[in-house]
PDB file of C-alpha atoms in Angstrom:
ATOM      1  CA  UNK A   1      18.310  10.926 -28.382  1.00 74.00           C
ATOM      2  CA  UNK A   2      20.947  11.604 -31.029  1.00 90.00           C
ATOM      3  CA  UNK A   3      20.418  11.011 -34.738  1.00 89.00           C
ATOM      4  CA  UNK A   4      22.331   7.717 -34.870  1.00 87.00           C
ATOM      5  CA  UNK A   5      20.337   6.311 -31.958  1.00 87.00           C
ATOM      6  CA  UNK A   6      17.068   7.414 -33.565  1.00 87.00           C
ATOM      7  CA  UNK A   7      18.025   5.765 -36.861  1.00 86.00           C
ATOM      8  CA  UNK A   8      19.000   2.566 -35.057  1.00 86.00           C
ATOM      9  CA  UNK A   9      15.691   2.572 -33.169  1.00 88.00           C
ATOM     10  CA  UNK A  10      13.772   3.139 -36.414  1.00 84.00           C
ATOM     11  CA  UNK A  11      15.707   0.346 -38.155  1.00 84.00           C
ATOM     12  CA  UNK A  12      15.055  -2.066 -35.281  1.00 87.00           C
ATOM     13  CA  UNK A  13      11.370  -1.176 -35.240  1.00 86.00           C
ATOM     14  CA  UNK A  14      11.131  -1.676 -38.990  1.00 83.00           C
ATOM     15  CA  UNK A  15      12.867  -5.060 -38.767  1.00 84.00           C
ATOM     16  CA  UNK A  16      10.596  -6.234 -35.940  1.00 86.00           C
ATOM     17  CA  UNK A  17       7.522  -5.117 -37.835  1.00 84.00           C
ATOM     18  CA  UNK A  18       8.684  -6.803 -41.032  1.00 81.00           C
ATOM     19  CA  UNK A  19       9.344 -10.007 -39.070  1.00 83.00           C
ATOM     20  CA  UNK A  20       5.875  -9.822 -37.518  1.00 84.00           C
ATOM     21  CA  UNK A  21       4.256  -9.328 -40.916  1.00 84.00           C
ATOM     22  CA  UNK A  22       6.257 -12.241 -42.405  1.00 83.00           C
ATOM     23  CA  UNK A  23       5.202 -14.483 -39.514  1.00 83.00           C
ATOM     24  CA  UNK A  24       1.553 -13.538 -39.894  1.00 84.00           C
ATOM     25  CA  UNK A  25       1.703 -13.986 -43.663  1.00 80.00           C
ATOM     26  CA  UNK A  26       3.213 -17.446 -43.199  1.00 81.00           C
ATOM     27  CA  UNK A  27       0.513 -18.348 -40.688  1.00 81.00           C
ATOM     28  CA  UNK A  28      -2.202 -17.143 -43.066  1.00 77.00           C
ATOM     29  CA  UNK A  29      -0.622 -19.219 -45.847  1.00 77.00           C
ATOM     30  CA  UNK A  30      -0.720 -22.299 -43.580  1.00 79.00           C
ATOM     31  CA  UNK A  31      -4.388 -21.697 -42.796  1.00 76.00           C
ATOM     32  CA  UNK A  32      -5.196 -21.300 -46.486  1.00 71.00           C
ATOM     33  CA  UNK A  33      -3.206 -24.426 -47.356  1.00 73.00           C
ATOM     34  CA  UNK A  34      -5.113 -26.412 -44.734  1.00 73.00           C
ATOM     35  CA  UNK A  35      -8.435 -25.024 -45.899  1.00 66.00           C
ATOM     36  CA  UNK A  36      -7.673 -25.931 -49.511  1.00 62.00           C
ATOM     37  CA  UNK A  37      -6.501 -29.435 -48.623  1.00 62.00           C
ATOM     38  CA  UNK A  38      -2.915 -28.880 -49.765  1.00 57.00           C
ATOM     39  CA  UNK A  39      -1.443 -30.156 -46.498  1.00 56.00           C
ATOM     40  CA  UNK A  40      -3.755 -33.158 -46.185  1.00 53.00           C
ATOM     41  CA  UNK A  41      -4.009 -34.113 -49.828  1.00 56.00           C
ATOM     42  CA  UNK A  42      -7.774 -33.972 -49.576  1.00 53.00           C
ATOM     43  CA  UNK A  43      -9.857 -31.779 -51.785  1.00 53.00           C
ATOM     44  CA  UNK A  44     -11.814 -29.140 -49.955  1.00 51.00           C
ATOM     45  CA  UNK A  45     -15.446 -29.917 -49.444  1.00 55.00           C
ATOM     46  CA  UNK A  46     -18.302 -27.640 -48.708  1.00 59.00           C
ATOM     47  CA  UNK A  47     -17.630 -24.932 -46.137  1.00 61.00           C
ATOM     48  CA  UNK A  48     -17.996 -26.096 -42.573  1.00 66.00           C
ATOM     49  CA  UNK A  49     -21.134 -24.791 -40.897  1.00 70.00           C
ATOM     50  CA  UNK A  50     -20.148 -25.915 -37.401  1.00 72.00           C
ATOM     51  CA  UNK A  51     -19.437 -22.803 -35.290  1.00 71.00           C
ATOM     52  CA  UNK A  52     -17.177 -24.852 -32.975  1.00 77.00           C
ATOM     53  CA  UNK A  53     -15.054 -26.271 -35.805  1.00 77.00           C
ATOM     54  CA  UNK A  54     -11.288 -26.233 -35.214  1.00 79.00           C
ATOM     55  CA  UNK A  55     -10.687 -24.546 -38.577  1.00 77.00           C
ATOM     56  CA  UNK A  56     -12.977 -21.668 -37.582  1.00 78.00           C
ATOM     57  CA  UNK A  57     -11.135 -21.239 -34.284  1.00 81.00           C
ATOM     58  CA  UNK A  58      -7.777 -21.257 -36.083  1.00 82.00           C
ATOM     59  CA  UNK A  59      -8.966 -18.749 -38.663  1.00 81.00           C
ATOM     60  CA  UNK A  60     -10.474 -16.517 -35.969  1.00 82.00           C
ATOM     61  CA  UNK A  61      -7.285 -16.547 -33.867  1.00 84.00           C
ATOM     62  CA  UNK A  62      -5.189 -15.808 -36.954  1.00 83.00           C
ATOM     63  CA  UNK A  63      -7.423 -12.874 -37.872  1.00 83.00           C
ATOM     64  CA  UNK A  64      -7.286 -11.539 -34.307  1.00 85.00           C
ATOM     65  CA  UNK A  65      -3.489 -11.779 -34.273  1.00 85.00           C
ATOM     66  CA  UNK A  66      -3.249 -10.080 -37.670  1.00 83.00           C
ATOM     67  CA  UNK A  67      -5.520  -7.254 -36.540  1.00 83.00           C
ATOM     68  CA  UNK A  68      -3.523  -6.866 -33.330  1.00 84.00           C
ATOM     69  CA  UNK A  69      -0.187  -6.618 -35.159  1.00 82.00           C
ATOM     70  CA  UNK A  70      -1.627  -4.178 -37.685  1.00 81.00           C
ATOM     71  CA  UNK A  71      -2.985  -2.093 -34.820  1.00 81.00           C
ATOM     72  CA  UNK A  72       0.339  -2.201 -32.932  1.00 80.00           C
ATOM     73  CA  UNK A  73       2.307  -1.137 -36.009  1.00 79.00           C
ATOM     74  CA  UNK A  74      -0.022   1.608 -37.196  1.00 76.00           C
ATOM     75  CA  UNK A  75       1.980   4.224 -35.302  1.00 73.00           C
ATOM     76  CA  UNK A  76       5.147   3.198 -37.140  1.00 73.00           C
ATOM     77  CA  UNK A  77       3.597   2.935 -40.575  1.00 72.00           C
ATOM     78  CA  UNK A  78       1.126   5.621 -41.560  1.00 74.00           C
ATOM     79  CA  UNK A  79      -0.293   3.493 -44.354  1.00 77.00           C
ATOM     80  CA  UNK A  80      -3.847   3.980 -45.551  1.00 80.00           C
ATOM     81  CA  UNK A  81      -3.715   0.521 -47.135  1.00 79.00           C
ATOM     82  CA  UNK A  82      -2.789  -1.176 -43.854  1.00 79.00           C
ATOM     83  CA  UNK A  83      -5.470   0.823 -42.032  1.00 80.00           C
ATOM     84  CA  UNK A  84      -8.051  -0.224 -44.623  1.00 81.00           C
ATOM     85  CA  UNK A  85      -6.952  -3.855 -44.309  1.00 81.00           C
ATOM     86  CA  UNK A  86      -7.207  -3.669 -40.517  1.00 80.00           C
ATOM     87  CA  UNK A  87     -10.715  -2.212 -40.732  1.00 83.00           C
ATOM     88  CA  UNK A  88     -11.820  -4.799 -43.314  1.00 82.00           C
ATOM     89  CA  UNK A  89     -10.514  -7.701 -41.230  1.00 81.00           C
ATOM     90  CA  UNK A  90     -12.219  -6.296 -38.141  1.00 84.00           C
ATOM     91  CA  UNK A  91     -15.522  -6.000 -40.018  1.00 83.00           C
ATOM     92  CA  UNK A  92     -15.273  -9.523 -41.437  1.00 79.00           C
ATOM     93  CA  UNK A  93     -14.510 -10.904 -38.005  1.00 78.00           C
ATOM     94  CA  UNK A  94     -17.429  -9.010 -36.439  1.00 81.00           C
ATOM     95  CA  UNK A  95     -19.853 -10.036 -39.197  1.00 76.00           C
ATOM     96  CA  UNK A  96     -18.974 -13.735 -39.216  1.00 69.00           C
ATOM     97  CA  UNK A  97     -18.375 -14.666 -35.595  1.00 63.00           C
TER      98      UNK A  97
END
């Protein structure tokens, strides 16, 4: 692979990863907005204790997707911060589900 092709591949990978991270960040923001009542206009109440609650399922699926994307992109970005975030999210998910 010549240098130009390698740079193009790296640029495309970076753009895809940035898009993935933006999408996940937006999804996390939506979950937080729902949890805080911003989208419904209702003030948040006490935390839900129901393990089958829809909000718990949404949060769990969002965390799993975030962890998956962080894991998929770890080869492209050798970031200790992203690795630490991935490990922390994995621990939180394991401890609370």
